[in-house]
Amino acid sequence: MSYIDGYDIVIGLEIHAELKTKTKVFCSCKNEFGAQPNTNTCPVCTGMPGALPILNKRAVELAIKAGLSFGCDISRYSVFERKNYFYPDLSKAYQISQLVYPLCVGGKVELDSGKTIRLNRIHLEEDAGKLTHISKAVGTLVDYNRGGTPLIEMVTEPDFSSAEEVVEFLKKVRENLVFENIANCYMEEGGMRCDVNLSLKKKGTSELGIRTEMKNLNSFKSVQRAIEYEAKRQAEVLSGGGVVIQETRKWNDDKGKSTSMRTKEQAQDYRYFPDPDILALNISDEDIERVKDEMVMLPAKRREVYQEEYGLPLYDAQILTSSKYISDYFEKCLSLLNLPKKISNWIMVDLLKLIKEQE
Ligand code: ADP
Ligand code: MG
Ligand code: ZN
């Protein structure tokens, strides 16, 4: 990548994933995608005065499960806070999130190269509604169905140095969440979203540069393109003797470029404070054990076992773990007939071909 000669790329991610619960995180409205607009709403998730939130136990369990699947420490004590801001998709004018005491702390993901990406935290929060901009004449429509649905937010340390590492990481995160039945991660539906914080650092120095944050990235392809665009833009600014402005930028996938949304000076003060309507969350050993009991073997571990214990090539192990159904099916077959390579060939060649042909 010659266009950024002399600089190293530094990236940290904030990832949101929608949890697979039946109901929302603080009320009993349905958590479903694609319903008639504004049908899954109630006084709690639309923020009517006096309505009281009640925490969804399943959402907490799924967030703990996510934490365990990435090796986080699960906090015995965590706190929900109000993040205050006004925007039409947020009728309460605050989002319930976690700041000082998140549910999961630390954790990591290992890339194929052996490099470790450290997680800073995973916390539980609620989603906002959805705005659809129709036209200048008609205006914007708002659907509060998504408001109050449970999200986990994962924050990484600034450990990435290329777009390829970011995409590999996102795929590994999605794989864990899907295998553990925590989230569907359908990126087209906004089920998994990613903000990219990026700065450049002069090669050979250790001090981090000023970063920008890019929002609105809803496919692996747009993540890749947005990173390449932004690294190039910052390199041009810096090598021209300029300074990078700390700002939030919005990626436009059609135009293939990002534009400034707001600068640090315009950044809002969210006035976080503990939500007085929600008790602090105390997690016991039994809670954690209960979640552990429902966990499966993760795909990375399965690939290891398939190679080391069953003697399969990496290629086979990758295809067999491309979905949990196939992986479970392979293991079921293996329990009936101890011929791993034969079964693998049969699944990869005959069965997958048949599935593809017959859709
Ligand atoms: P904020 O509180 O402003 O959101 P954080 O310190 O929580 O800032 O960082 C948010 C994200 O930005 C994290 O993913 C972190 O790794 C990343 N980050 C922080 N500093 C830098 C930097 N200089 N370059 C690139 N990414 C960074
Ligand atoms: Mg941030
Ligand atoms: Zn509701």
GROMACS .gro file of C-alpha atoms and ligand atoms in nm:
model
  388
    1MET     CA    1   0.000   0.000   0.000
    2SER     CA    2   0.227   0.271  -0.128
    3TYR     CA    3  -0.019   0.555  -0.084
    4ILE     CA    4   0.047   0.566   0.287
    5ASP     CA    5   0.425   0.524   0.266
    6GLY     CA    6   0.588   0.622   0.591
    7TYR     CA    7   0.279   0.569   0.808
    8ASP     CA    8   0.122   0.280   0.995
    9ILE     CA    9  -0.256   0.249   1.012
   10VAL     CA   10  -0.409   0.226   1.362
   11ILE     CA   11  -0.770   0.113   1.397
   12GLY     CA   12  -1.007   0.042   1.684
   13LEU     CA   13  -1.365  -0.077   1.641
   14GLU     CA   14  -1.699  -0.030   1.808
   15ILE     CA   15  -1.937  -0.309   1.704
   16HIS     CA   16  -2.307  -0.334   1.774
   17ALA     CA   17  -2.498  -0.661   1.745
   18GLU     CA   18  -2.871  -0.714   1.799
   19LEU     CA   19  -2.942  -0.990   2.049
   20LYS     CA   20  -3.179  -1.278   1.967
   21THR     CA   21  -3.437  -1.231   2.238
   22LYS     CA   22  -3.812  -1.274   2.203
   23THR     CA   23  -3.883  -0.938   2.364
   24LYS     CA   24  -3.715  -0.600   2.406
   25VAL     CA   25  -3.457  -0.527   2.674
   26PHE     CA   26  -3.670  -0.318   2.916
   27CYS     CA   27  -4.031  -0.401   2.819
   28SER     CA   28  -4.230  -0.696   2.687
   29CYS     CA   29  -4.277  -0.567   2.330
   30LYS     CA   30  -4.173  -0.814   2.062
   31ASN     CA   31  -3.820  -0.797   1.930
   32GLU     CA   32  -3.878  -0.875   1.562
   33PHE     CA   33  -3.753  -0.740   1.233
   34GLY     CA   34  -3.989  -0.637   0.955
   35ALA     CA   35  -4.316  -0.588   1.147
   36GLN     CA   36  -4.560  -0.311   1.049
   37PRO     CA   37  -4.403   0.017   1.163
   38ASN     CA   38  -4.483   0.127   1.518
   39THR     CA   39  -4.678  -0.185   1.612
   40ASN     CA   40  -4.424  -0.323   1.861
   41THR     CA   41  -4.425  -0.026   2.095
   42CYS     CA   42  -4.547   0.059   2.444
   43PRO     CA   43  -4.516   0.339   2.702
   44VAL     CA   44  -4.179   0.204   2.820
   45CYS     CA   45  -3.995   0.185   2.487
   46THR     CA   46  -4.143   0.512   2.364
   47GLY     CA   47  -4.048   0.685   2.687
   48MET     CA   48  -4.383   0.797   2.821
   49PRO     CA   49  -4.352   0.984   3.151
   50GLY     CA   50  -4.376   0.752   3.448
   51ALA     CA   51  -4.323   0.429   3.255
   52LEU     CA   52  -4.081   0.195   3.429
   53PRO     CA   53  -3.826  -0.031   3.261
   54ILE     CA   54  -3.778  -0.393   3.372
   55LEU     CA   55  -3.458  -0.565   3.264
   56ASN     CA   56  -3.490  -0.869   3.034
   57LYS     CA   57  -3.301  -1.158   3.196
   58ARG     CA   58  -3.243  -1.331   2.863
   59ALA     CA   59  -3.069  -1.025   2.719
   60VAL     CA   60  -2.831  -1.029   3.016
   61GLU     CA   61  -2.764  -1.401   2.966
   62LEU     CA   62  -2.689  -1.352   2.596
   63ALA     CA   63  -2.453  -1.063   2.671
   64ILE     CA   64  -2.274  -1.279   2.929
   65LYS     CA   65  -2.255  -1.560   2.675
   66ALA     CA   66  -2.096  -1.320   2.425
   67GLY     CA   67  -1.847  -1.217   2.692
   68LEU     CA   68  -1.759  -1.577   2.775
   69SER     CA   69  -1.716  -1.664   2.407
   70PHE     CA   70  -1.446  -1.395   2.376
   71GLY     CA   71  -1.278  -1.468   2.708
   72CYS     CA   72  -1.397  -1.152   2.887
   73ASP     CA   73  -1.422  -1.119   3.264
   74ILE     CA   74  -1.789  -1.107   3.361
   75SER     CA   75  -1.850  -0.823   3.606
   76ARG     CA   76  -2.031  -0.926   3.925
   77TYR     CA   77  -2.155  -0.569   3.951
   78SER     CA   78  -2.261  -0.355   3.659
   79VAL     CA   79  -2.469  -0.040   3.616
   80PHE     CA   80  -2.707   0.096   3.352
   81GLU     CA   81  -2.669   0.463   3.272
   82ARG     CA   82  -2.863   0.718   3.073
   83LYS     CA   83  -2.687   0.859   2.770
   84ASN     CA   84  -2.876   1.180   2.703
   85TYR     CA   85  -2.923   1.323   2.356
   86PHE     CA   86  -3.208   1.442   2.141
   87TYR     CA   87  -3.280   1.285   1.805
   88PRO     CA   88  -3.613   1.192   1.646
   89ASP     CA   89  -3.535   0.817   1.647
   90LEU     CA   90  -3.500   0.828   2.027
   91SER     CA   91  -3.830   0.935   2.177
   92LYS     CA   92  -3.705   0.908   2.538
   93ALA     CA   93  -3.425   1.155   2.462
   94TYR     CA   94  -3.184   0.917   2.633
   95GLN     CA   95  -3.049   0.573   2.554
   96ILE     CA   96  -3.003   0.324   2.837
   97SER     CA   97  -2.646   0.199   2.811
   98GLN     CA   98  -2.351   0.115   3.034
   99LEU     CA   99  -2.043   0.331   3.083
  100VAL     CA  100  -1.844   0.308   3.404
  101TYR     CA  101  -1.940  -0.047   3.505
  102PRO     CA  102  -1.990  -0.258   3.190
  103LEU     CA  103  -2.109  -0.620   3.206
  104CYS     CA  104  -1.801  -0.771   3.036
  105VAL     CA  105  -1.442  -0.649   3.058
  106GLY     CA  106  -1.134  -0.745   2.854
  107GLY     CA  107  -1.132  -1.046   2.623
  108LYS     CA  108  -0.963  -1.109   2.290
  109VAL     CA  109  -0.986  -1.253   1.940
  110GLU     CA  110  -0.697  -1.427   1.771
  111LEU     CA  111  -0.641  -1.374   1.400
  112ASP     CA  112  -0.510  -1.648   1.167
  113SER     CA  113  -0.168  -1.478   1.165
  114GLY     CA  114  -0.146  -1.538   1.541
  115LYS     CA  115  -0.196  -1.168   1.615
  116THR     CA  116  -0.421  -1.093   1.911
  117ILE     CA  117  -0.689  -0.822   1.901
  118ARG     CA  118  -0.776  -0.712   2.255
  119LEU     CA  119  -1.128  -0.625   2.353
  120ASN     CA  120  -1.175  -0.344   2.596
  121ARG     CA  121  -1.531  -0.429   2.698
  122ILE     CA  122  -1.870  -0.562   2.596
  123HIS     CA  123  -2.173  -0.386   2.738
  124LEU     CA  124  -2.549  -0.417   2.710
  125GLU     CA  125  -2.766  -0.134   2.580
  126GLU     CA  126  -3.085  -0.058   2.390
  127ASP     CA  127  -3.122   0.028   2.023
  128ALA     CA  128  -3.291   0.343   1.889
  129GLY     CA  129  -3.577   0.356   1.637
  130LYS     CA  130  -3.528   0.375   1.264
  131LEU     CA  131  -3.558   0.683   1.045
  132THR     CA  132  -3.639   0.651   0.675
  133HIS     CA  133  -3.573   0.960   0.469
  134ILE     CA  134  -3.827   0.971   0.187
  135SER     CA  135  -3.774   1.303   0.010
  136LYS     CA  136  -3.753   1.673   0.084
  137ALA     CA  137  -4.124   1.711   0.007
  138VAL     CA  138  -4.251   1.412   0.206
  139GLY     CA  139  -3.993   1.427   0.483
  140THR     CA  140  -3.873   1.150   0.712
  141LEU     CA  141  -4.067   0.858   0.860
  142VAL     CA  142  -3.991   0.711   1.199
  143ASP     CA  143  -4.047   0.353   1.314
  144TYR     CA  144  -4.006   0.290   1.688
  145ASN     CA  145  -4.024  -0.090   1.660
  146ARG     CA  146  -3.647  -0.116   1.690
  147GLY     CA  147  -3.638   0.126   1.984
  148GLY     CA  148  -3.557  -0.065   2.300
  149THR     CA  149  -3.436  -0.384   2.132
  150PRO     CA  150  -3.126  -0.527   2.303
  151LEU     CA  151  -2.778  -0.465   2.167
  152ILE     CA  152  -2.433  -0.558   2.276
  153GLU     CA  153  -2.160  -0.307   2.204
  154MET     CA  154  -1.809  -0.448   2.174
  155VAL     CA  155  -1.517  -0.204   2.192
  156THR     CA  156  -1.169  -0.310   2.083
  157GLU     CA  157  -0.833  -0.165   2.168
  158PRO     CA  158  -0.666   0.015   1.875
  159ASP     CA  159  -0.488  -0.305   1.770
  160PHE     CA  160  -0.565  -0.332   1.397
  161SER     CA  161  -0.322  -0.222   1.131
  162SER     CA  162  -0.509  -0.301   0.809
  163ALA     CA  163  -0.853  -0.334   0.654
  164GLU     CA  164  -0.790  -0.706   0.603
  165GLU     CA  165  -0.738  -0.758   0.977
  166VAL     CA  166  -1.058  -0.571   1.051
  167VAL     CA  167  -1.264  -0.780   0.810
  168GLU     CA  168  -1.115  -1.107   0.938
  169PHE     CA  169  -1.193  -0.998   1.294
  170LEU     CA  170  -1.553  -0.906   1.207
  171LYS     CA  171  -1.603  -1.244   1.044
  172LYS     CA  172  -1.469  -1.420   1.354
  173VAL     CA  173  -1.692  -1.212   1.581
  174ARG     CA  174  -1.996  -1.288   1.368
  175GLU     CA  175  -1.906  -1.659   1.364
  176ASN     CA  176  -1.898  -1.679   1.745
  177LEU     CA  177  -2.222  -1.485   1.789
  178VAL     CA  178  -2.404  -1.698   1.533
  179PHE     CA  179  -2.269  -2.033   1.660
  180GLU     CA  180  -2.371  -1.945   2.014
  181ASN     CA  181  -2.716  -1.832   1.898
  182ILE     CA  182  -2.654  -1.489   2.052
  183ALA     CA  183  -2.725  -1.283   1.740
  184ASN     CA  184  -2.809  -1.334   1.373
  185CYS     CA  185  -2.570  -1.062   1.262
  186TYR     CA  186  -2.755  -0.995   0.935
  187MET     CA  187  -2.559  -0.692   0.825
  188GLU     CA  188  -2.811  -0.591   0.554
  189GLU     CA  189  -3.078  -0.562   0.825
  190GLY     CA  190  -2.851  -0.370   1.058
  191GLY     CA  191  -2.817  -0.675   1.285
  192MET     CA  192  -2.443  -0.610   1.310
  193ARG     CA  193  -2.298  -0.260   1.265
  194CYS     CA  194  -1.949  -0.132   1.297
  195ASP     CA  195  -1.787   0.207   1.362
  196VAL     CA  196  -1.425   0.242   1.260
  197ASN     CA  197  -1.183   0.467   1.452
  198LEU     CA  198  -0.873   0.529   1.244
  199SER     CA  199  -0.552   0.725   1.279
  200LEU     CA  200  -0.208   0.719   1.121
  201LYS     CA  201   0.119   0.694   1.305
  202LYS     CA  202   0.463   0.778   1.164
  203LYS     CA  203   0.649   0.451   1.113
  204GLY     CA  204   0.882   0.379   1.401
  205THR     CA  205   0.703   0.600   1.653
  206SER     CA  206   0.475   0.476   1.927
  207GLU     CA  207   0.258   0.779   1.993
  208LEU     CA  208  -0.092   0.747   1.850
  209GLY     CA  209  -0.217   1.007   1.605
  210ILE     CA  210  -0.547   1.195   1.604
  211ARG     CA  211  -0.831   0.970   1.496
  212THR     CA  212  -1.155   1.001   1.307
  213GLU     CA  213  -1.460   0.782   1.361
  214MET     CA  214  -1.654   0.648   1.063
  215LYS     CA  215  -2.015   0.545   1.092
  216ASN     CA  216  -2.269   0.386   0.863
  217LEU     CA  217  -2.067   0.083   0.757
  218ASN     CA  218  -2.306  -0.202   0.689
  219SER     CA  219  -2.112  -0.453   0.486
  220PHE     CA  220  -1.761  -0.601   0.495
  221LYS     CA  221  -1.700  -0.443   0.155
  222SER     CA  222  -1.790  -0.094   0.279
  223VAL     CA  223  -1.572  -0.142   0.589
  224GLN     CA  224  -1.281  -0.230   0.362
  225ARG     CA  225  -1.339   0.059   0.119
  226ALA     CA  226  -1.401   0.314   0.394
  227ILE     CA  227  -1.075   0.222   0.568
  228GLU     CA  228  -0.873   0.249   0.248
  229TYR     CA  229  -1.032   0.582   0.164
  230GLU     CA  230  -0.975   0.729   0.511
  231ALA     CA  231  -0.614   0.608   0.542
  232LYS     CA  232  -0.536   0.768   0.208
  233ARG     CA  233  -0.714   1.091   0.301
  234GLN     CA  234  -0.527   1.123   0.632
  235ALA     CA  235  -0.195   1.040   0.463
  236GLU     CA  236  -0.253   1.323   0.217
  237VAL     CA  237  -0.339   1.566   0.496
  238LEU     CA  238  -0.034   1.470   0.703
  239SER     CA  239   0.220   1.457   0.422
  240GLY     CA  240   0.096   1.797   0.305
  241GLY     CA  241   0.195   1.933   0.647
  242GLY     CA  242  -0.163   1.952   0.775
  243VAL     CA  243  -0.327   1.809   1.086
  244VAL     CA  244  -0.607   1.555   1.105
  245ILE     CA  245  -0.918   1.693   1.274
  246GLN     CA  246  -1.084   1.469   1.530
  247GLU     CA  247  -1.430   1.420   1.386
  248THR     CA  248  -1.709   1.179   1.308
  249ARG     CA  249  -1.741   1.098   0.939
  250LYS     CA  250  -2.022   0.940   0.747
  251TRP     CA  251  -1.939   0.685   0.480
  252ASN     CA  252  -2.133   0.706   0.153
  253ASP     CA  253  -2.109   0.371  -0.020
  254ASP     CA  254  -2.250   0.490  -0.353
  255LYS     CA  255  -2.002   0.777  -0.383
  256GLY     CA  256  -1.715   0.573  -0.236
  257LYS     CA  257  -1.617   0.849   0.005
  258SER     CA  258  -1.682   0.981   0.354
  259THR     CA  259  -1.778   1.331   0.462
  260SER     CA  260  -1.757   1.510   0.796
  261MET     CA  261  -2.064   1.481   1.022
  262ARG     CA  262  -1.940   1.668   1.327
  263THR     CA  263  -1.608   1.772   1.476
  264LYS     CA  264  -1.485   1.729   1.832
  265GLU     CA  265  -1.593   2.088   1.909
  266GLN     CA  266  -1.945   1.998   1.810
  267ALA     CA  267  -1.936   1.671   2.005
  268GLN     CA  268  -2.222   1.635   2.246
  269ASP     CA  269  -2.195   1.605   2.618
  270TYR     CA  270  -2.413   1.303   2.688
  271ARG     CA  271  -2.437   1.376   3.061
  272TYR     CA  272  -2.427   1.008   3.150
  273PHE     CA  273  -2.566   0.921   3.492
  274PRO     CA  274  -2.690   0.597   3.654
  275ASP     CA  275  -3.052   0.528   3.556
  276PRO     CA  276  -3.246   0.575   3.880
  277ASP     CA  277  -3.522   0.341   3.754
  278ILE     CA  278  -3.297   0.037   3.713
  279LEU     CA  279  -3.119  -0.143   3.995
  280ALA     CA  280  -2.750  -0.222   3.961
  281LEU     CA  281  -2.701  -0.568   3.815
  282ASN     CA  282  -2.551  -0.833   4.041
  283ILE     CA  283  -2.430  -1.146   3.865
  284SER     CA  284  -2.367  -1.462   4.067
  285ASP     CA  285  -2.149  -1.766   3.998
  286GLU     CA  286  -2.467  -1.963   3.937
  287ASP     CA  287  -2.576  -1.715   3.669
  288ILE     CA  288  -2.247  -1.759   3.488
  289GLU     CA  289  -2.256  -2.140   3.523
  290ARG     CA  290  -2.608  -2.147   3.382
  291VAL     CA  291  -2.489  -1.959   3.074
  292LYS     CA  292  -2.178  -2.178   3.040
  293ASP     CA  293  -2.402  -2.487   3.039
  294GLU     CA  294  -2.573  -2.378   2.720
  295MET     CA  295  -2.252  -2.294   2.531
  296VAL     CA  296  -2.128  -2.502   2.240
  297MET     CA  297  -1.778  -2.562   2.109
  298LEU     CA  298  -1.676  -2.247   1.919
  299PRO     CA  299  -1.579  -2.265   1.551
  300ALA     CA  300  -1.211  -2.183   1.606
  301LYS     CA  301  -1.186  -2.468   1.858
  302ARG     CA  302  -1.375  -2.701   1.623
  303ARG     CA  303  -1.128  -2.627   1.343
  304GLU     CA  304  -0.845  -2.713   1.579
  305VAL     CA  305  -1.006  -3.043   1.681
  306TYR     CA  306  -1.092  -3.135   1.321
  307GLN     CA  307  -0.731  -3.088   1.219
  308GLU     CA  308  -0.550  -3.224   1.520
  309GLU     CA  309  -0.779  -3.506   1.632
  310TYR     CA  310  -0.947  -3.607   1.306
  311GLY     CA  311  -0.650  -3.533   1.080
  312LEU     CA  312  -0.845  -3.316   0.834
  313PRO     CA  313  -0.681  -3.045   0.623
  314LEU     CA  314  -0.746  -2.681   0.721
  315TYR     CA  315  -0.953  -2.640   0.404
  316ASP     CA  316  -1.197  -2.913   0.514
  317ALA     CA  317  -1.210  -2.778   0.868
  318GLN     CA  318  -1.299  -2.435   0.735
  319ILE     CA  319  -1.578  -2.555   0.510
  320LEU     CA  320  -1.722  -2.789   0.773
  321THR     CA  321  -1.738  -2.501   1.023
  322SER     CA  322  -1.884  -2.251   0.778
  323SER     CA  323  -2.217  -2.308   0.949
  324LYS     CA  324  -2.317  -2.465   1.277
  325TYR     CA  325  -2.564  -2.696   1.103
  326ILE     CA  326  -2.296  -2.846   0.882
  327SER     CA  327  -2.051  -2.873   1.168
  328ASP     CA  328  -2.302  -3.043   1.398
  329TYR     CA  329  -2.406  -3.271   1.117
  330PHE     CA  330  -2.046  -3.370   1.050
  331GLU     CA  331  -1.997  -3.453   1.417
  332LYS     CA  332  -2.317  -3.656   1.428
  333CYS     CA  333  -2.204  -3.858   1.127
  334LEU     CA  334  -1.865  -3.907   1.286
  335SER     CA  335  -2.025  -4.048   1.600
  336LEU     CA  336  -2.185  -4.316   1.382
  337LEU     CA  337  -1.892  -4.390   1.157
  338ASN     CA  338  -1.535  -4.309   1.252
  339LEU     CA  339  -1.406  -4.212   0.907
  340PRO     CA  340  -1.352  -3.834   0.924
  341LYS     CA  341  -1.202  -3.776   0.578
  342LYS     CA  342  -1.462  -3.992   0.403
  343ILE     CA  343  -1.745  -3.809   0.575
  344SER     CA  344  -1.584  -3.473   0.509
  345ASN     CA  345  -1.549  -3.551   0.137
  346TRP     CA  346  -1.905  -3.673   0.118
  347ILE     CA  347  -2.039  -3.358   0.286
  348MET     CA  348  -1.820  -3.119   0.089
  349VAL     CA  349  -1.863  -3.281  -0.252
  350ASP     CA  350  -2.199  -3.459  -0.262
  351LEU     CA  351  -2.413  -3.309   0.009
  352LEU     CA  352  -2.321  -2.941  -0.033
  353LYS     CA  353  -2.360  -2.974  -0.410
  354LEU     CA  354  -2.706  -3.121  -0.364
  355ILE     CA  355  -2.802  -2.848  -0.118
  356LYS     CA  356  -2.685  -2.581  -0.360
  357GLU     CA  357  -2.863  -2.735  -0.658
  358GLN     CA  358  -3.191  -2.776  -0.474
  359GLU     CA  359  -3.152  -2.447  -0.287
  360ADP     P1  360  -1.452   0.746   2.310
  360ADP     O1  361  -1.477   0.744   2.457
  360ADP     O2  362  -1.428   0.882   2.254
  360ADP     O3  363  -1.546   0.665   2.231
  360ADP     P2  364  -1.251   0.541   2.339
  360ADP     O4  365  -1.123   0.562   2.407
  360ADP     O5  366  -1.356   0.462   2.408
  360ADP     O6  367  -1.307   0.682   2.293
  360ADP     O7  368  -1.220   0.473   2.201
  360ADP     C1  369  -1.317   0.443   2.110
  360ADP     C2  370  -1.253   0.357   2.002
  360ADP     O8  371  -1.149   0.430   1.936
  360ADP     C3  372  -1.189   0.230   2.053
  360ADP     O9  373  -1.221   0.125   1.964
  360ADP     C4  374  -1.041   0.261   2.050
  360ADP    O10  375  -0.966   0.145   2.028
  360ADP     C5  376  -1.031   0.354   1.932
  360ADP     N1  377  -0.916   0.447   1.938
  360ADP     C6  378  -0.879   0.525   2.042
  360ADP     N2  379  -0.772   0.601   2.010
  360ADP     C7  380  -0.742   0.573   1.880
  360ADP     C8  381  -0.641   0.619   1.786
  360ADP     N3  382  -0.554   0.713   1.819
  360ADP     N4  383  -0.644   0.566   1.663
  360ADP     C9  384  -0.734   0.474   1.626
  360ADP     N5  385  -0.829   0.427   1.708
  360ADP    C10  386  -0.833   0.475   1.834
  361MG      MG  387  -1.709   0.612   2.087
  362ZN      ZN  388  -4.221  -0.159   2.459
   0.00000   0.00000   0.00000
